[in-house]
Coordinates of C-alpha atoms in Angstrom, one line a residue:
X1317 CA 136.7 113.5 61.5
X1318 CA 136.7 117.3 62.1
X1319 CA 133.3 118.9 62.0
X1320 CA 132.3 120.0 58.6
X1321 CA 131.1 123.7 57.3
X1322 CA 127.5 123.4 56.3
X1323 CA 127.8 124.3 52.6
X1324 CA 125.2 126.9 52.7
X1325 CA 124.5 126.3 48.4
X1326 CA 123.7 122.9 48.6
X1327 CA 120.9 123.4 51.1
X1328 CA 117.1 124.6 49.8
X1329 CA 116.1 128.1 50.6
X1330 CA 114.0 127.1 53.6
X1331 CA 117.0 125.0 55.3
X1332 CA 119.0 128.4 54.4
X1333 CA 116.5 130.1 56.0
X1334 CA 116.6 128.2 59.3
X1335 CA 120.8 128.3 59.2
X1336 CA 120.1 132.1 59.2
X1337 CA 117.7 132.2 61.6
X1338 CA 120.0 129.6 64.2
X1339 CA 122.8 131.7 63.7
X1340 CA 121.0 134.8 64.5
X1341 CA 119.9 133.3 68.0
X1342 CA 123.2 132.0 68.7
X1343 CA 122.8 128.4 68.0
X1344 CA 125.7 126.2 68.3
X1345 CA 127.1 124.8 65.1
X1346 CA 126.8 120.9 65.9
X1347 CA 123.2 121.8 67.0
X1348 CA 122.6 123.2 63.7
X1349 CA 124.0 120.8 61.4
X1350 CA 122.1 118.1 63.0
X1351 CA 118.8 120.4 62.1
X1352 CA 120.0 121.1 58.6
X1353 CA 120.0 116.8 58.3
X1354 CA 116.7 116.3 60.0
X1355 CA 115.4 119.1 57.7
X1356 CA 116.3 117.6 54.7
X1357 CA 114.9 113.9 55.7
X1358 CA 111.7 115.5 56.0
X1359 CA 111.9 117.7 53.2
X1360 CA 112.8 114.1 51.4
X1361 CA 110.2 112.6 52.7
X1362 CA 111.8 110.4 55.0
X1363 CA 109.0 108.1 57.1
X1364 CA 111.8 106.1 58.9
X1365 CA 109.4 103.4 58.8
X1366 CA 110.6 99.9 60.1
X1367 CA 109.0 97.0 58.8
X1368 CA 108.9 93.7 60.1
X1369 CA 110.9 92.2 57.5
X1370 CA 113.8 94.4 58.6
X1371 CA 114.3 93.4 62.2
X1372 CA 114.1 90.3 64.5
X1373 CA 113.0 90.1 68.4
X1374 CA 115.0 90.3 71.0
X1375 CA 114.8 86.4 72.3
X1376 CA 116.9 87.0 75.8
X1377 CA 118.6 89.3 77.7
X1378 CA 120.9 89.3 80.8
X1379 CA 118.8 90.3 84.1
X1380 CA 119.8 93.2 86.7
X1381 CA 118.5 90.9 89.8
X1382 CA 121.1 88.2 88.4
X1383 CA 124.2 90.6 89.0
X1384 CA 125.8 90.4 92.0
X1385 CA 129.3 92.3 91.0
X1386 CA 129.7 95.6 91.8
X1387 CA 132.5 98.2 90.5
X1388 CA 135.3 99.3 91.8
X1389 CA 135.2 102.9 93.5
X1390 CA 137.9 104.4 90.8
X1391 CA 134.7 103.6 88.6
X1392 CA 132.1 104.9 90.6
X1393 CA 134.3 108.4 91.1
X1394 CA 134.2 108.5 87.2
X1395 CA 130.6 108.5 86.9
X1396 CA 127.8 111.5 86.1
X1397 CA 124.4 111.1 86.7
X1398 CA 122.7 113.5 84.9
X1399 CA 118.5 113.9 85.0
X1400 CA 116.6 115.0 81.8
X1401 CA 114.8 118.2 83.4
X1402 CA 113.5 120.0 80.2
X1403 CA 109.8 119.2 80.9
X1404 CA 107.3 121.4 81.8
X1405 CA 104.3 118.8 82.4
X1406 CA 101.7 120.7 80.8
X1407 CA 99.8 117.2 80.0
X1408 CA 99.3 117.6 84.2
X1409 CA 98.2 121.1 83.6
X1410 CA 101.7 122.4 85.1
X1411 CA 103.4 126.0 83.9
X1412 CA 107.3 125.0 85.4
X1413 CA 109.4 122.1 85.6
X1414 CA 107.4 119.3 86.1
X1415 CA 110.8 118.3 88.7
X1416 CA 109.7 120.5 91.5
X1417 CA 106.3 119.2 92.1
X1418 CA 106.2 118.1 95.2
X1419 CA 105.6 114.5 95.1
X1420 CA 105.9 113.1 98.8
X1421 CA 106.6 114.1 102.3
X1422 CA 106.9 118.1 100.8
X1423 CA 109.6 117.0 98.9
X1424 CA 109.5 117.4 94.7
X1425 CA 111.4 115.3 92.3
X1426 CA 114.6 117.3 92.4
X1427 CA 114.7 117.5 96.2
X1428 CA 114.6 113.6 96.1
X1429 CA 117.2 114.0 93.2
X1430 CA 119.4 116.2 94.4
X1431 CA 118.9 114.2 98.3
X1432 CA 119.9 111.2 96.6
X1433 CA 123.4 112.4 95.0
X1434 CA 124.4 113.7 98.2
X1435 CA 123.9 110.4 99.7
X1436 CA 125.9 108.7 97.5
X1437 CA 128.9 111.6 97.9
X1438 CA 128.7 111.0 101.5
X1439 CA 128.5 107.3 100.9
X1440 CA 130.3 105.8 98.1
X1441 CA 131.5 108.3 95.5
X1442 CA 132.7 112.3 97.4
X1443 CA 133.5 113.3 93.1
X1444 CA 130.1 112.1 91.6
X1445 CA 129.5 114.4 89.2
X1446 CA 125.7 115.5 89.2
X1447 CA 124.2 117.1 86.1
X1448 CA 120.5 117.9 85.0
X1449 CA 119.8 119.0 81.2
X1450 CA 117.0 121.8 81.1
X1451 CA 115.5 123.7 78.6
X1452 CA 114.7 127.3 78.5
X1453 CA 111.6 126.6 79.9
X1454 CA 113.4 125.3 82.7
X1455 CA 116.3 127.2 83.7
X1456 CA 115.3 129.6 85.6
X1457 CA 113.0 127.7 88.1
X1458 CA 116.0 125.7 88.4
X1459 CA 118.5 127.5 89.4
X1460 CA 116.4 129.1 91.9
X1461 CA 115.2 126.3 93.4
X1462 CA 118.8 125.2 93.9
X1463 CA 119.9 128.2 95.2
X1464 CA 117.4 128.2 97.9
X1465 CA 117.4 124.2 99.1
X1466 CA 121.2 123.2 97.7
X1467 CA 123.9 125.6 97.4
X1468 CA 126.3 123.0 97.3
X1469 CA 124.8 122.4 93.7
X1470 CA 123.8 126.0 93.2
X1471 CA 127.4 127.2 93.6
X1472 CA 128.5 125.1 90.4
X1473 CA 125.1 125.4 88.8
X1474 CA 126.3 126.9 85.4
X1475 CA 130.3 125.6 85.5
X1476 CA 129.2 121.9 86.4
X1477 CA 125.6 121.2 87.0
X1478 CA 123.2 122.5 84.0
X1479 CA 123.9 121.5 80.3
X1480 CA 121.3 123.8 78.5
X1481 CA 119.1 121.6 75.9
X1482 CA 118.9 123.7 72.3
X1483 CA 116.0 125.5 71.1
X1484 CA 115.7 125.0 66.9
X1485 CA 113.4 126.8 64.5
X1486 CA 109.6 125.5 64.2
X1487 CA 109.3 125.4 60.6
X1488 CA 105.9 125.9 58.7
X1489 CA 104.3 122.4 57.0
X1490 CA 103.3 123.8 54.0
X1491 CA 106.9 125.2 52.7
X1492 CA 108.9 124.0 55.5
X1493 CA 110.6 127.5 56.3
X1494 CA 111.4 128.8 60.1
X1495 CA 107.7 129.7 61.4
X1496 CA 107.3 133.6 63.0
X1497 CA 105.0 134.4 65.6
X1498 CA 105.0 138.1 65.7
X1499 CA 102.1 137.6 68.8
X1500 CA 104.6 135.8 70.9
X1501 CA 108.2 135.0 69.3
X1502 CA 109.3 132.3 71.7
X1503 CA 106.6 130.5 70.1
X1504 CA 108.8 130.0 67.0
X1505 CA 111.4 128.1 69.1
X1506 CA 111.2 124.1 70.1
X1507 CA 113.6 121.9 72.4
X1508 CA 114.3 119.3 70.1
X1509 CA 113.4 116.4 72.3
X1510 CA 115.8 114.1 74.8
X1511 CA 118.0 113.1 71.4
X1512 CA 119.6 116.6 71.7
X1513 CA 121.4 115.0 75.1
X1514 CA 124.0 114.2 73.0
X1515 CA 124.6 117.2 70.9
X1516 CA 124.4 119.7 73.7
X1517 CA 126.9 117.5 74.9
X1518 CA 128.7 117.9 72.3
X1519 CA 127.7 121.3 71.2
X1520 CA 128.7 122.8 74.6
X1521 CA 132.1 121.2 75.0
X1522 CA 130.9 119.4 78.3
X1523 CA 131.5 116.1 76.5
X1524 CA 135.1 116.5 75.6
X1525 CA 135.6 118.5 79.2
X1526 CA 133.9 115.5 80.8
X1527 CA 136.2 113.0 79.0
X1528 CA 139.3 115.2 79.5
X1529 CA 138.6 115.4 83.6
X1530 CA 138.5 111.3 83.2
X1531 CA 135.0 110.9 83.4
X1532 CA 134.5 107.3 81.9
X1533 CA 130.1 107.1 82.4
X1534 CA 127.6 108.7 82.3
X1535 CA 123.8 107.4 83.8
X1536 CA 121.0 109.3 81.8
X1537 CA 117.2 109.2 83.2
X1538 CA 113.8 111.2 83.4
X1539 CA 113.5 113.7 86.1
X1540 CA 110.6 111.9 87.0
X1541 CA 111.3 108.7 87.1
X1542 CA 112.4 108.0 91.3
X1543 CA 113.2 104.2 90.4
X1544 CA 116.0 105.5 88.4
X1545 CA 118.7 105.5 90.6
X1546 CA 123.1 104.8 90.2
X1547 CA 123.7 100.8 90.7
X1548 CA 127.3 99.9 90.5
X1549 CA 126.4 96.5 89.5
X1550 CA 125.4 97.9 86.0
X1551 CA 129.1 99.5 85.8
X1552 CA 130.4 96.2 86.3
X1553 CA 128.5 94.7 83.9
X1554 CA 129.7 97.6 81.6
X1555 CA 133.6 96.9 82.7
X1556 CA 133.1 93.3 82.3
X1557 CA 131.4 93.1 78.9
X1558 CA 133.2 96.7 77.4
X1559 CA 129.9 97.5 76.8
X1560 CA 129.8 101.3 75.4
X1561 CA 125.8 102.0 75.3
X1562 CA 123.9 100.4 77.7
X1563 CA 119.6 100.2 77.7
X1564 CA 117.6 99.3 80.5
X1565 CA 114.3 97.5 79.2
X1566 CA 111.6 96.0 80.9
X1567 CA 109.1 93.5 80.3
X1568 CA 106.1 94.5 77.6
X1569 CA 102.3 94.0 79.4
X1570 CA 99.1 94.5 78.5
X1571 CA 99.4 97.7 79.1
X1572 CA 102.6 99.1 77.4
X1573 CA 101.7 97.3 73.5
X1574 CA 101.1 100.6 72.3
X1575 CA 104.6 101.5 73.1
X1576 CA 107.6 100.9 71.4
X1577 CA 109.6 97.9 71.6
X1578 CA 113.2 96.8 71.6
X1579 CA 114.6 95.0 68.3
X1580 CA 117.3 93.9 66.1
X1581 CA 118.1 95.0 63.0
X1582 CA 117.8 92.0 60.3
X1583 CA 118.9 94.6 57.8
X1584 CA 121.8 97.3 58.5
X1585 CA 119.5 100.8 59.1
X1586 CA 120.1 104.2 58.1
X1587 CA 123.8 105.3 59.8
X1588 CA 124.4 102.0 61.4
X1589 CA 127.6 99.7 60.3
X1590 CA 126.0 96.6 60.1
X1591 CA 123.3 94.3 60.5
X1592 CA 122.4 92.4 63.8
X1593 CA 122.7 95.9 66.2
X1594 CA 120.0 96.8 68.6
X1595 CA 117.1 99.4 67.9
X1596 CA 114.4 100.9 68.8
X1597 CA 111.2 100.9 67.0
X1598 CA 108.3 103.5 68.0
X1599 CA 104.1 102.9 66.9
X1600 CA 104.9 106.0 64.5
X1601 CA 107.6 103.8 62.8
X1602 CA 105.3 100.6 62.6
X1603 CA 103.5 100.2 59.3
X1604 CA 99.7 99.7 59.3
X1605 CA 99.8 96.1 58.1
X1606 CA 102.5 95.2 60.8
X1607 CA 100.8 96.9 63.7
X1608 CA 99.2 93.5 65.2
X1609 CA 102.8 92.0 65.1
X1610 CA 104.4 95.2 66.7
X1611 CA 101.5 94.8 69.7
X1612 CA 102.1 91.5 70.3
X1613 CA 104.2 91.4 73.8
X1614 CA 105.6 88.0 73.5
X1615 CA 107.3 88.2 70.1
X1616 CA 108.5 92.1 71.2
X1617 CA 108.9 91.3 74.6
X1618 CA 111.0 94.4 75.8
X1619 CA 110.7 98.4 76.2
X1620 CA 113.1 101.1 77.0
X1621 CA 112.7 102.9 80.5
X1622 CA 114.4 105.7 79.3
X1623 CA 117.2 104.6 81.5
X1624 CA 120.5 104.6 79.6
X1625 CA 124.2 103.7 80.3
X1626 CA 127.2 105.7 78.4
X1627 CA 130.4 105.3 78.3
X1628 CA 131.7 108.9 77.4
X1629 CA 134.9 107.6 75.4
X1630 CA 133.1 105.8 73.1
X1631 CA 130.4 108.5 72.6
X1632 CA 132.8 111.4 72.0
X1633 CA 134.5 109.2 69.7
X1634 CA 131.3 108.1 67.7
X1635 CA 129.9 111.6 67.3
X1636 CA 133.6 112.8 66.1
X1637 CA 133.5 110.1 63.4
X1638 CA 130.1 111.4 62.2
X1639 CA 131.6 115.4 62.4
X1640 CA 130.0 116.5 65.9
X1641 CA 126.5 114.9 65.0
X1642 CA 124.7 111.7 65.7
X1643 CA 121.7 110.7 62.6
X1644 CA 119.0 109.6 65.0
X1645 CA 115.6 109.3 63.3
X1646 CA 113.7 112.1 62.8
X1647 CA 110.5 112.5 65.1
X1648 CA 108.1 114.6 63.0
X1649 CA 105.6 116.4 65.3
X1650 CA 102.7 118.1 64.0
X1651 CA 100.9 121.0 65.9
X1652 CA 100.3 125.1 65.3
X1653 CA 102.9 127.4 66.1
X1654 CA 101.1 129.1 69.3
X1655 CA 99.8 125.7 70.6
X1656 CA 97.4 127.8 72.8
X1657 CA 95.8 129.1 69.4
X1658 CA 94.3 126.2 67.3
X1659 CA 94.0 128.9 64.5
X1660 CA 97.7 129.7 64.5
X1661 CA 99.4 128.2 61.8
X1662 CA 100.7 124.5 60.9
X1663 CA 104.0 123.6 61.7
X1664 CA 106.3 120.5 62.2
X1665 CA 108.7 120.0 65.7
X1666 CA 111.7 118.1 64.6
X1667 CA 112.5 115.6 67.4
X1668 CA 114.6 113.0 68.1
X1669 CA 114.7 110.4 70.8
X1670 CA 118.1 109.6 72.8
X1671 CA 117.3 105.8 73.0
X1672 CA 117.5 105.6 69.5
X1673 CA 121.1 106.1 69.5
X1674 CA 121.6 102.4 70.5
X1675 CA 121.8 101.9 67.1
X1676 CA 124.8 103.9 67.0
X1677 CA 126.9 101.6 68.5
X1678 CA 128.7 98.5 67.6
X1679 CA 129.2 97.1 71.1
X1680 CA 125.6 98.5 72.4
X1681 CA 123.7 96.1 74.7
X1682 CA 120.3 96.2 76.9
X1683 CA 119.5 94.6 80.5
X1684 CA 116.2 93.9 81.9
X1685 CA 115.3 95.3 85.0
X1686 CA 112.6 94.9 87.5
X1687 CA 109.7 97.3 87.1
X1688 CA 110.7 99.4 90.1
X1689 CA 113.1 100.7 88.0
X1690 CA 110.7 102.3 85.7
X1691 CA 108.2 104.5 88.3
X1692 CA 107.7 107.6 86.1
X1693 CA 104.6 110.4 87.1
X1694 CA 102.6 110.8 84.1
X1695 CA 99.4 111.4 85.1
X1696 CA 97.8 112.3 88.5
X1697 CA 97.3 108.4 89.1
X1698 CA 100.4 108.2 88.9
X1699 CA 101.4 111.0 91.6
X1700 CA 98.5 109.8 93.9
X1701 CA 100.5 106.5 93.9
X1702 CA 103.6 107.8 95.0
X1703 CA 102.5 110.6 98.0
X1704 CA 100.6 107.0 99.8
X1705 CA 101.9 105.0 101.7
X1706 CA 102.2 102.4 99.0
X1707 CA 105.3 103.9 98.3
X1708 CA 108.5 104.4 101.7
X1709 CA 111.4 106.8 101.3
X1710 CA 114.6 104.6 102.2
X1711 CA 117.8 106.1 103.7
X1712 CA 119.7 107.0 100.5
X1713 CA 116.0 108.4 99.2
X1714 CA 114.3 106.2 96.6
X1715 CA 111.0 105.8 96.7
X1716 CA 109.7 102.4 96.7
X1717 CA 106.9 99.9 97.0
X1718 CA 106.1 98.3 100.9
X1719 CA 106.9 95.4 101.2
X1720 CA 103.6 94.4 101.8
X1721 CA 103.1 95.5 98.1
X1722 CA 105.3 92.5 96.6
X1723 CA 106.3 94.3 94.1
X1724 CA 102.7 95.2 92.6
X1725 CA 101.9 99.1 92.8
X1726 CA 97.7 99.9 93.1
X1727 CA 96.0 100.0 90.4
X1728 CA 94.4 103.6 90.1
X1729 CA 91.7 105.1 88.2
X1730 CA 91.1 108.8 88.2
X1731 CA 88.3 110.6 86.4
X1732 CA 90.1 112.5 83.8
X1733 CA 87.3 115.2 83.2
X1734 CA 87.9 116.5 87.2
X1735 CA 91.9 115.0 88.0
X1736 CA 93.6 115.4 84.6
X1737 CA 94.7 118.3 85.9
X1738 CA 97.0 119.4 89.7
X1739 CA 94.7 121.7 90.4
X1740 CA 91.7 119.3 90.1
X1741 CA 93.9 116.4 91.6
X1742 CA 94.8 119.1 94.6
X1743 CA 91.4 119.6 95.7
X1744 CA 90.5 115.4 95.3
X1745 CA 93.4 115.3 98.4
X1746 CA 93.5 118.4 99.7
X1747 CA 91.9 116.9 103.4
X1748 CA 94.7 114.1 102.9
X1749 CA 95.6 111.6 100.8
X1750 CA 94.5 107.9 101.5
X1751 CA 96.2 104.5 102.6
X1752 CA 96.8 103.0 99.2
X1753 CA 99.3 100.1 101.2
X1754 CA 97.0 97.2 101.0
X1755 CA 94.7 98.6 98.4
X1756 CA 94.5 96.3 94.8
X1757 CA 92.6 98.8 92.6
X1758 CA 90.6 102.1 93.3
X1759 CA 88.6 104.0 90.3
X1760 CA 87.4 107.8 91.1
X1761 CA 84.6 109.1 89.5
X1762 CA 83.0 112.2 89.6
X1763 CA 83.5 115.0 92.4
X1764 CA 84.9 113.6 95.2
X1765 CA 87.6 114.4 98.2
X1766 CA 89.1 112.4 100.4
X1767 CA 88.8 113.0 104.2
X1768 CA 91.9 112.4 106.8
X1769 CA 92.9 109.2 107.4
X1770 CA 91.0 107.2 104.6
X1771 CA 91.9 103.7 104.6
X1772 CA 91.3 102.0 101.1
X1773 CA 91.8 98.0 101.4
X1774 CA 91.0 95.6 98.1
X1775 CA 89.3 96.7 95.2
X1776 CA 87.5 100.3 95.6
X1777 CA 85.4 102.4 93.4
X1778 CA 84.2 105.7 94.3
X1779 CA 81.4 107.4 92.7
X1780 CA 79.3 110.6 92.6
X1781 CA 76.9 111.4 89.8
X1782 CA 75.7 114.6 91.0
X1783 CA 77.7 117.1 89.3
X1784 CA 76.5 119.9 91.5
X1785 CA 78.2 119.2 94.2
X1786 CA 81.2 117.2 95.8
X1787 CA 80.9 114.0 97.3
X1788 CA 83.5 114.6 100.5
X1789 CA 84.3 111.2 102.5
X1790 CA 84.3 111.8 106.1
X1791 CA 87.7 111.4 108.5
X1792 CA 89.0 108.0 109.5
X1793 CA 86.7 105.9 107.1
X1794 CA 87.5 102.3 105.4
X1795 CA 86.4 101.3 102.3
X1796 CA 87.1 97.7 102.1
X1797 CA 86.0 95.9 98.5
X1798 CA 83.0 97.9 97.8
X1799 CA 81.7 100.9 95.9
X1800 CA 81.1 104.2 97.8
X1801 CA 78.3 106.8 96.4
X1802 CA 77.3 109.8 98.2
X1803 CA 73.9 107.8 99.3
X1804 CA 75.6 104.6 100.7

């Protein structure tokens, strides 16, 4: 189906007004009519809610660890890997892309990134193509970070390696019309989440260059997810099954019930072609009377990783069918227009999430895999994790657990009023950072610093309630099972 002309009259005067505005910045057209669809959903009304009564759980699924096939190299040389690096990581209290923090060894996330697909050229596969999507948040930091550490990748940075995510119109809640900033006009502008993956794609003409050059996959993850690597046994398992959208899922705990969960629909839902396909359904899509059912793990066993399969055919194909676009659900965020000024008017950020294009796809499948898979940084925990020695760097540069970790990471606690934040979490290690390897669980509280060469060995909490001053551990102590206060 050839891409349609938005029909300018149909739409109300504050879609009109965001067309206008689009156009003026240079938006691309498949960009736009996706927005002029998720506009009028949530000038309808839309909830996308997703009762219980409309889909079934997910009883089994095939497991990675039970694969032992792997592809052929013809396969492997028609594969991109490409790393969502739109993300700034301002929940850390970061002002760039959240990629270059350094994470271990003075290495950031892209250095292990970029490390890792060189490997893999030198390895298995000399015409992987490598890819990272950025915002304009990003793009600069980027591409000068390459320039200076990879020039390999920095030499085909704009032909070959970036696919720019779009910026669309924040639009007011009260009459939904583009919001203006006159203060700080790139305040009016919003990346449209990870969903955009596809129209960019699209939007750019990478997609159908990608397919044209015999490109057959594509592997999509978080920049900051290191577990995330290329397997070739997953591109067997695509060859083998024709599978054309591929999700890697995990198992629900305790921990993740808030999240959202795999499903499948027991009713055909909004743009699918029947009943029985895969989705995704998100806490915001839940309602009220079915949220103890949607947080119990054992009936909704699996989530997504944000690790997704594609085979760039079938996508290309799909999004032509539906006239360059793909109708994900709608992810209505509400927050002010300068979100540094609480007083600065209401608006909605229209979203969407690329996971929920599994829904898209007739011959769509998911695959459980082992937690390691799924080692994103989201908090300072999380980062304090991976620069211990809990965590090795192996010869083709993942990061994973010891061995002597069994596949268990530490449990970590950090006081969020003093480590939210890197430049809180910077001083808590700036003496060194402490063996985690044989550590169960270890809770900070209050102002502390580790010393050099801390050892940290069963189940640890470390505590300071004087405020005025920091408790500082000396060099070369072990905590072993106890609780450390500045007077013990």
């Amino acid at each position: 189906m050839a891409s349609k002309e938005i029909d300018m009259k149909a739409l109300s005067a504050a879609a009109q007004a965001c067309v206008v505005k689009m156009r003026e910045a240079k938006v691309n057209e498949a960009c736009i009519r996706t927005f002029v669809a998720q506009h009028g959903m949530v000038s309808r009304g839309e909830s996308g809610s997703i009762p219980d009564s409309a889909i079934l759980p997910i009883e089994s699924l095939d497991a990675l660890d039970e694969l032992s096939a792997e592809c052929d190299n013809d396969v492997l040389q028609s594969t991109v890997v490409l790393k969502l690096n739109g993300g700034l990581g301002t929940g850390m209290g970061l002002h760039d892309a959240k990629t270059l923090l350094e994470v271990k060894d003075g290495k950031s996330f892209l250095d292990f990134t970029a490390l890792q697909v060189q490997y893999l050229r030198q390895h298995c596969s000399e015409h992987l193509r490598f890819m990272v999507m950025d915002s304009f948040s990003t793009t600069t930091s980027t591409k000068r970070f390459l320039e200076g550490r990879y020039p390999w990748l920095h030499e085909v940075f704009e032909s070959e390696v970036e696919l720019m995510q779009n910026q669309v119109p924040k639009i007011l809640q009260d009459t939904l019309e583009p919001a203006t900033w006159a203060a700080d006009p790139s305040c009016e502008w919003t990346p449209p989440g990870h969903g955009d993956i596809y129209t960019a794609l699209y939007g750019s003409g990478k997609l159908q260059e990608l397919v044209q050059r015999g490109y057959r996959y594509m592997f999509v993850s978080n920049g900051d997810n290191l577990g995330a690597t290329l397997d070739s046994r997953v591109l067997a398992y695509m060859e083998a099954k024709e599978i054309d959208f591929l999700m890697e899922v995990c198992r629900r705990t305790e921990s993740d019930k808030k999240g959202g969960h795999l499903a499948r629909q027991a009713t055909p839902a909004s743009g699918a072609a029947k009943a029985g396909l895969l989705l995704l359904r998100e806490s915001a899509q839940c309602p009220k009377a079915d949220m103890d059912s949607f947080q119990d793990i054992h009936k909704y066993a699996f989530f997504n990783t944000n690790n997704l399969w594609v085979r760039l055919p079938a996508l290309l194909a799909t999004m032509e069918e539906r006239g360059g676009t793909l109708p994900l659900p709608v992810i209505r965020n509400e927050k002010t227009v300068d979100p540094a000024d609480s007083a600065s008017p209401a608006v909605y950020q229209l979203e969407t999430a690329m996971g929920a294009a599994i829904t898209m796809f007739e011959r769509a499948s998911a695959i459980a895999v082992p937690r390691s898979r799924f080692a994103p940084v989201k908090t300072c925990a999380d980062l304090l994790a991976l620069r211990s020695d809990a965590y090795v760097v192996t010869p083709d540069f993942r990061l994973v657990l010891d061995d002597r970790r069994h596949g268990e990471p530490p449990l970590i606690t950090l006081d969020n009023a003093h480590y939210k934040m890197m430049s809180g979490f910077e001083k808590l290690v700036q003496r060194g950072v402490p063996s985690l390897v044989q550590c169960e669980r270890v809770s900070v509280k209050g102002l502390v610093q580790f010393g050099a060469d801390n050892v940290l060995t069963g189940a640890v909490a470390i505590e300071n309630p004087n405020s005025a001053s920091t408790y500082v551990i000396a060099d070369g102590t072990t905590l072993t099972d106890t609780t450390a206060t500045p007077s013990s």
